[in-house]
Amino acid sequence: MYFSFPPRRQEHDHQAGVSCKEKGLRSCRQEDGPVSFPSYSRAAGRHEVQSWTAATKRSLCLLWQKVKVQLGMSFLVAVFWYCRRLYHCLTQLLKWWTSYLQRRFIKNVSVSPEVDLLGYCGREWKGETKQAKQIREAYEGLFWTYHIKYLRQVRRDNYSVLRAVLFQIFSQGIPFPSWMKERDILKLPEKLLYSQGCNWIQQYSFGPERYTGPNAFGKLRKCMEALKTSWAEASSIKDHEERGNVCNILFSDEIKEHKLYEAIKFVMLYEVVEAYEQMKNREGHLPNLFSLLLARDSSSDPLSFMMNHLNTVGDSGRLEQVEMLLLGHLLEVKIKIYRLHKFNTEEFQVNYPHEYKREWHEISLLTEDDRYYHIPVTRT
């Protein structure tokens, strides 16, 4: 029986052979065809490199952004810290400068600001002694009877009365005395030394400085210049508050205010020299105060008056009652003094000089012991 299976097998084999050949050819092509695969590999590599570079750039950009943020924050923190330190330093400097100004112009001011009269009395006179009770009673009398409500304390030294008088003259804007308007006070030392032959003024002593010698003339002239300039400045200011500020500055400069007091002392000496010459020559009428002053054994002539009295003022001595008469006379002011230790007596309130003109300005002082003086203030 004839079957047709073998041809099919052959056909199958033939197809299989063809398939094998094709497979072989493909394998050969794969072996011989490394031409197409390397180009694909290089493209893939470039793609990977580009991707890695882009990723690196992105990472670096992100990192730089973070770094910039951190640097910005650090810079702001540094600036804030620096500004804070600078503010702290400026604050400390301002405190130091304020403290210096307070020490220079407030604590060292020789005439303090106004304080309550009875409050001051309560602080200073707390005891139960007879003197304390008398002083407290006197302060209450000033408050209720004389309507004095406030007090300005004056530095307690041997210039006390001169300081209290000059401060009020300047703070009230009182003008020069009439005789000072007619004469140039800067020429008084020269006139006394050369015109009147008073060579002994070389022994003039400037308070605690105790300066004597041939340079006394030049030093006296500087004192007179300080007095004239300061007085003219104070009297020219019309505003009361502004004038008060100028006085506070002036009376916080110890060197300058001492020149003012020495100038006043010298003017007192000049007045005594002129009065002494008039008394010797019996010329004109002189106030009684010159007779009282020159009647003392310690001041019978201008030289002894200078050596025994004026030279000690500001150092170991102070103006006495008769010299207060002379002070008011030459400054042409009525000096009213409340003497608290003489309360309820006729000597409680006194005026220097006793002979004064109605047009003279009035200034007031108070004293607890005739040594140191303060300034009473009446305000409504």
Coordinates of C-alpha atoms in Angstrom, one line a residue:
M1 CA 0.0 0.0 0.0
Y2 CA 1.4 3.2 -0.9
F3 CA 1.4 6.0 1.6
S4 CA 2.2 9.6 0.9
F5 CA 3.8 10.3 4.3
P6 CA 7.5 10.2 3.1
P7 CA 7.2 13.1 0.8
R8 CA 5.7 15.1 3.4
R9 CA 8.6 14.1 5.6
Q10 CA 11.0 15.2 2.8
E11 CA 9.1 18.4 2.4
H12 CA 9.3 18.7 6.1
D13 CA 12.9 18.0 6.0
H14 CA 13.4 20.4 3.2
Q15 CA 11.6 23.1 5.1
A16 CA 13.5 22.2 8.1
G17 CA 16.7 22.4 6.1
V18 CA 15.7 25.8 4.8
S19 CA 14.8 26.9 8.2
C20 CA 18.2 25.6 9.4
K21 CA 19.9 27.5 6.7
E22 CA 18.0 30.6 7.5
K23 CA 18.8 30.1 11.2
G24 CA 22.4 29.6 10.3
L25 CA 22.3 32.7 8.1
R26 CA 20.8 34.7 10.9
S27 CA 23.4 33.4 13.2
C28 CA 26.1 34.2 10.7
R29 CA 24.7 37.6 10.3
Q30 CA 24.7 38.1 14.0
E31 CA 28.3 37.0 14.1
D32 CA 29.2 39.1 11.1
G33 CA 27.0 42.0 12.0
P34 CA 28.6 43.8 14.9
V35 CA 28.2 46.9 12.6
S36 CA 24.7 47.9 13.7
F37 CA 24.9 47.2 17.5
P38 CA 27.8 49.5 18.5
S39 CA 26.1 52.6 17.1
Y40 CA 23.1 51.9 19.3
S41 CA 25.4 51.4 22.3
R42 CA 27.2 54.7 21.8
A43 CA 23.8 56.6 21.5
A44 CA 22.7 55.0 24.7
G45 CA 25.9 55.9 26.4
R46 CA 25.7 59.5 25.3
H47 CA 22.1 59.6 26.5
E48 CA 23.2 58.2 29.9
V49 CA 26.1 60.8 30.1
Q50 CA 23.7 63.6 29.2
S51 CA 21.2 62.4 31.7
W52 CA 23.9 62.2 34.4
T53 CA 25.2 65.7 33.6
A54 CA 21.8 67.1 33.6
A55 CA 21.1 65.4 36.9
T56 CA 24.3 66.7 38.3
K57 CA 23.6 70.2 37.1
R58 CA 20.1 70.1 38.7
S59 CA 21.6 68.8 41.9
L60 CA 24.2 71.5 41.9
C61 CA 21.6 74.1 41.2
L62 CA 19.4 72.9 44.0
L63 CA 22.4 72.8 46.3
W64 CA 23.4 76.3 45.3
Q65 CA 19.9 77.5 45.9
K66 CA 20.0 76.0 49.4
V67 CA 23.5 77.5 50.0
K68 CA 22.3 80.9 48.8
V69 CA 19.3 80.7 51.2
Q70 CA 21.6 79.7 54.0
L71 CA 24.2 82.4 53.2
G72 CA 21.4 85.0 53.0
M73 CA 20.0 83.9 56.4
S74 CA 23.5 83.9 57.9
F75 CA 24.1 87.4 56.5
L76 CA 20.9 88.7 57.9
V77 CA 21.7 87.1 61.2
A78 CA 25.2 88.7 61.2
V79 CA 23.7 92.1 60.2
F80 CA 21.1 91.8 63.0
W81 CA 23.7 90.8 65.5
Y82 CA 26.0 93.6 64.4
C83 CA 23.2 96.2 64.6
R84 CA 22.2 94.9 68.0
R85 CA 25.8 95.2 69.3
L86 CA 26.0 98.7 67.8
Y87 CA 22.8 99.7 69.4
H88 CA 24.0 98.4 72.7
C89 CA 27.3 100.3 72.4
L90 CA 25.5 103.5 71.4
T91 CA 23.2 103.1 74.3
Q92 CA 26.1 102.6 76.7
L93 CA 27.8 105.6 75.2
L94 CA 24.7 107.7 75.5
K95 CA 24.3 106.7 79.2
W96 CA 27.9 107.6 79.9
W97 CA 27.6 111.0 78.1
T98 CA 24.4 111.7 80.0
S99 CA 26.0 110.8 83.2
Y100 CA 29.0 113.0 82.4
L101 CA 26.7 116.0 81.6
Q102 CA 24.8 115.5 84.8
R103 CA 28.0 115.4 86.8
R104 CA 29.4 118.4 84.9
F105 CA 26.3 120.7 84.7
I106 CA 23.9 119.5 87.3
K107 CA 25.7 117.9 90.2
N108 CA 28.5 120.5 90.0
V109 CA 26.2 123.5 89.7
S110 CA 26.8 125.8 92.6
V111 CA 23.2 126.9 92.9
S112 CA 20.7 124.0 92.9
P113 CA 17.3 124.0 91.3
E114 CA 14.2 125.0 93.4
V115 CA 13.1 122.7 96.2
D116 CA 10.1 122.8 98.4
L117 CA 10.8 125.0 101.4
L118 CA 9.1 123.0 104.1
G119 CA 10.4 119.7 102.6
Y120 CA 13.9 121.0 102.8
C121 CA 13.4 122.1 106.4
G122 CA 12.0 118.7 107.3
R123 CA 15.0 116.9 105.9
E124 CA 17.7 119.2 107.3
W125 CA 16.2 119.9 110.8
K126 CA 14.8 116.7 112.2
G127 CA 16.1 116.9 115.8
E128 CA 14.3 118.1 118.9
T129 CA 17.0 120.4 120.1
K130 CA 16.2 124.1 120.8
Q131 CA 18.0 125.2 117.7
A132 CA 16.2 122.7 115.5
K133 CA 12.8 123.8 116.8
Q134 CA 13.7 127.4 116.3
I135 CA 14.8 126.9 112.7
R136 CA 11.7 124.9 111.9
E137 CA 9.5 127.6 113.3
A138 CA 11.4 130.2 111.3
Y139 CA 10.9 128.2 108.1
E140 CA 7.2 127.9 108.8
G141 CA 7.0 131.6 109.4
L142 CA 8.6 132.2 106.0
F143 CA 6.1 129.9 104.4
W144 CA 2.9 131.3 105.9
T145 CA 3.8 134.9 106.7
Y146 CA 6.2 135.8 103.9
H147 CA 4.7 133.4 101.3
I148 CA 8.1 131.9 100.5
K149 CA 7.3 128.5 99.1
Y150 CA 10.6 127.4 97.6
L151 CA 14.3 127.5 98.2
R152 CA 17.5 127.3 96.0
Q153 CA 20.4 125.9 97.9
V154 CA 23.8 127.6 97.4
R155 CA 27.1 125.7 97.7
R156 CA 28.4 126.0 101.3
D157 CA 31.9 127.6 101.0
N158 CA 33.4 131.0 101.7
Y159 CA 32.1 132.5 98.5
S160 CA 28.5 131.7 99.5
V161 CA 27.1 135.2 99.9
L162 CA 28.9 136.5 96.8
R163 CA 27.5 133.5 94.8
A164 CA 23.9 134.0 96.1
V165 CA 24.0 137.8 95.3
L166 CA 25.5 137.5 91.8
F167 CA 23.3 134.6 90.8
Q168 CA 20.2 136.6 91.6
I169 CA 21.5 139.7 89.8
F170 CA 22.3 137.6 86.7
S171 CA 19.1 135.5 86.8
Q172 CA 16.9 138.5 87.2
G173 CA 18.7 140.4 84.4
I174 CA 19.5 143.3 86.6
P175 CA 21.6 145.8 84.6
F176 CA 25.0 147.3 85.5
P177 CA 25.1 149.9 88.4
S178 CA 25.0 153.5 87.2
W179 CA 28.6 154.1 88.1
M180 CA 29.7 151.0 86.1
K181 CA 28.0 152.4 83.0
E182 CA 30.0 155.6 83.3
R183 CA 33.4 153.9 83.8
D184 CA 35.2 151.1 82.1
I185 CA 35.7 148.6 84.9
L186 CA 38.5 146.9 82.9
K187 CA 40.7 150.0 83.6
L188 CA 40.2 149.9 87.4
P189 CA 43.3 147.7 88.1
E190 CA 45.4 149.9 85.9
K191 CA 44.1 153.1 87.5
L192 CA 44.7 151.8 91.0
L193 CA 48.2 150.6 90.2
Y194 CA 49.5 153.4 88.1
S195 CA 47.4 156.5 88.7
Q196 CA 47.0 156.1 92.5
G197 CA 50.3 154.3 93.1
C198 CA 48.9 151.3 95.0
N199 CA 51.8 149.0 94.3
W200 CA 50.7 146.9 97.2
I201 CA 47.9 145.3 95.1
Q202 CA 50.6 142.8 94.1
Q203 CA 49.8 141.2 97.5
Y204 CA 46.2 140.6 96.4
S205 CA 45.2 137.0 97.1
F206 CA 42.7 135.2 94.9
G207 CA 40.7 133.2 97.4
P208 CA 41.9 129.6 97.8
E209 CA 44.5 130.1 95.2
R210 CA 46.4 132.6 97.4
Y211 CA 48.1 134.1 94.3
T212 CA 50.4 137.0 94.9
G213 CA 53.2 138.6 93.0
P214 CA 53.8 140.9 89.9
N215 CA 51.3 139.0 87.8
A216 CA 48.4 140.0 90.1
F217 CA 47.6 142.9 87.8
G218 CA 47.1 140.8 84.7
K219 CA 45.1 138.3 86.7
L220 CA 42.8 141.0 88.1
R221 CA 42.2 142.3 84.6
K222 CA 41.1 138.9 83.4
C223 CA 38.7 138.7 86.4
M224 CA 37.2 142.1 85.5
E225 CA 36.8 141.0 81.9
A226 CA 34.9 137.9 83.0
L227 CA 32.6 140.0 85.2
K228 CA 31.9 142.6 82.5
T229 CA 31.2 140.0 79.8
S230 CA 29.1 137.7 81.9
W231 CA 27.0 140.5 83.4
A232 CA 26.4 142.1 79.9
E233 CA 25.4 138.7 78.5
A234 CA 22.9 137.9 81.3
S235 CA 21.3 141.4 81.3
S236 CA 20.8 141.4 77.5
I237 CA 18.7 138.2 77.5
K238 CA 15.0 139.0 77.8
D239 CA 13.6 135.5 78.0
H240 CA 13.6 134.3 81.6
E241 CA 14.0 130.6 80.9
E242 CA 16.9 131.2 78.5
R243 CA 18.6 133.5 81.0
G244 CA 18.2 130.8 83.7
N245 CA 19.9 128.2 81.4
V246 CA 22.8 130.6 80.9
C247 CA 23.2 131.2 84.6
N248 CA 23.1 127.4 85.3
I249 CA 26.0 126.9 82.8
L250 CA 27.9 129.9 84.2
F251 CA 27.6 128.8 87.8
S252 CA 28.7 125.3 87.1
D253 CA 32.1 126.5 85.8
E254 CA 34.1 126.8 89.0
I255 CA 37.0 128.6 87.5
K256 CA 34.9 131.2 85.8
E257 CA 32.6 131.9 88.7
H258 CA 35.6 132.3 91.0
K259 CA 36.8 135.1 88.6
L260 CA 33.5 136.8 89.1
Y261 CA 33.8 136.8 92.9
E262 CA 37.4 138.0 92.8
A263 CA 36.3 140.8 90.5
I264 CA 33.6 141.9 93.0
K265 CA 36.2 141.8 95.8
F266 CA 38.5 144.0 93.8
V267 CA 35.7 146.5 93.0
M268 CA 35.0 146.6 96.8
L269 CA 38.7 147.4 97.3
Y270 CA 38.6 150.1 94.7
E271 CA 35.6 151.7 96.3
V272 CA 37.4 151.7 99.7
V273 CA 40.5 153.3 98.2
E274 CA 38.5 156.1 96.7
A275 CA 36.5 156.6 99.9
Y276 CA 39.7 156.6 101.9
E277 CA 41.2 159.3 99.6
Q278 CA 38.0 161.4 99.9
M279 CA 38.0 161.2 103.7
K280 CA 41.7 162.2 103.9
N281 CA 41.0 165.2 101.6
R282 CA 37.6 165.9 103.2
E283 CA 36.0 165.8 99.8
G284 CA 32.2 165.3 99.4
H285 CA 29.8 163.3 101.4
L286 CA 30.3 159.6 101.9
P287 CA 27.8 157.0 103.1
N288 CA 28.2 156.0 106.8
L289 CA 29.2 152.5 105.8
F290 CA 32.7 153.7 104.9
S291 CA 33.1 155.3 108.3
L292 CA 32.1 152.0 110.0
L293 CA 34.3 149.9 107.8
L294 CA 37.5 152.1 108.2
A295 CA 36.8 152.5 111.9
R296 CA 37.8 148.9 112.6
D297 CA 41.4 148.3 113.8
S298 CA 41.7 145.5 111.2
S299 CA 40.7 147.7 108.3
S300 CA 41.8 151.3 109.1
D301 CA 43.2 151.8 105.6
P302 CA 42.7 150.1 102.2
L303 CA 45.9 147.9 102.6
S304 CA 44.8 146.5 105.9
F305 CA 41.3 146.0 104.6
M306 CA 42.7 144.0 101.7
M307 CA 45.2 142.0 103.8
N308 CA 43.0 141.2 106.8
H309 CA 39.6 140.8 105.2
L310 CA 39.3 140.6 101.4
N311 CA 42.3 138.2 100.9
T312 CA 40.6 135.7 103.2
V313 CA 37.2 135.7 101.4
G314 CA 36.9 132.5 99.5
D315 CA 39.7 130.9 101.4
S316 CA 39.4 130.9 105.2
G317 CA 36.9 133.8 105.7
R318 CA 33.7 135.4 104.4
L319 CA 32.1 138.8 104.2
E320 CA 31.1 140.3 107.5
Q321 CA 28.0 142.4 108.1
V322 CA 29.7 145.7 107.4
E323 CA 31.1 144.4 104.2
M324 CA 27.6 143.3 103.2
L325 CA 26.7 147.0 103.4
L326 CA 29.5 147.8 101.0
L327 CA 28.5 145.0 98.6
G328 CA 24.9 146.2 98.3
H329 CA 26.1 149.8 97.9
L330 CA 28.5 149.2 95.0
L331 CA 26.2 146.8 93.2
E332 CA 23.2 149.2 93.7
V333 CA 20.9 146.5 95.0
K334 CA 18.9 146.2 98.1
I335 CA 19.9 142.9 99.8
K336 CA 17.1 141.6 102.0
I337 CA 18.3 138.9 104.3
Y338 CA 16.1 136.6 106.5
R339 CA 18.2 135.5 109.5
L340 CA 16.5 132.4 110.7
H341 CA 18.5 132.1 113.9
K342 CA 17.1 135.5 114.9
F343 CA 13.5 134.6 114.3
N344 CA 11.0 136.5 116.4
T345 CA 13.5 139.3 117.0
E346 CA 14.1 142.7 115.3
E347 CA 17.1 141.3 113.6
F348 CA 15.3 138.6 111.8
Q349 CA 14.9 140.7 108.6
V350 CA 17.7 143.1 107.7
N351 CA 18.5 145.1 104.6
Y352 CA 22.0 145.9 103.2
P353 CA 22.7 148.7 102.8
H354 CA 20.5 150.6 105.2
E355 CA 20.6 153.6 102.9
Y356 CA 19.3 152.6 99.5
K357 CA 17.4 154.2 96.7
R358 CA 13.9 153.3 95.8
E359 CA 14.8 152.5 92.2
W360 CA 17.4 149.9 93.2
H361 CA 16.4 146.3 92.5
E362 CA 15.8 144.0 95.5
I363 CA 17.2 140.5 96.0
S364 CA 16.6 138.2 98.9
L365 CA 18.7 135.8 100.9
L366 CA 18.2 133.6 103.9
T367 CA 20.7 132.3 106.3
E368 CA 20.6 129.9 109.2
D369 CA 23.8 131.0 110.9
D370 CA 25.2 134.2 109.1
R371 CA 27.8 132.0 107.5
Y372 CA 26.1 130.3 104.5
Y373 CA 23.3 131.7 102.4
H374 CA 20.5 130.3 100.3
I375 CA 18.0 131.9 97.9
P376 CA 14.3 132.1 98.9
V377 CA 11.9 131.9 96.0
T378 CA 8.4 133.4 96.0
R379 CA 6.1 132.0 93.3
T380 CA 2.3 132.0 93.1

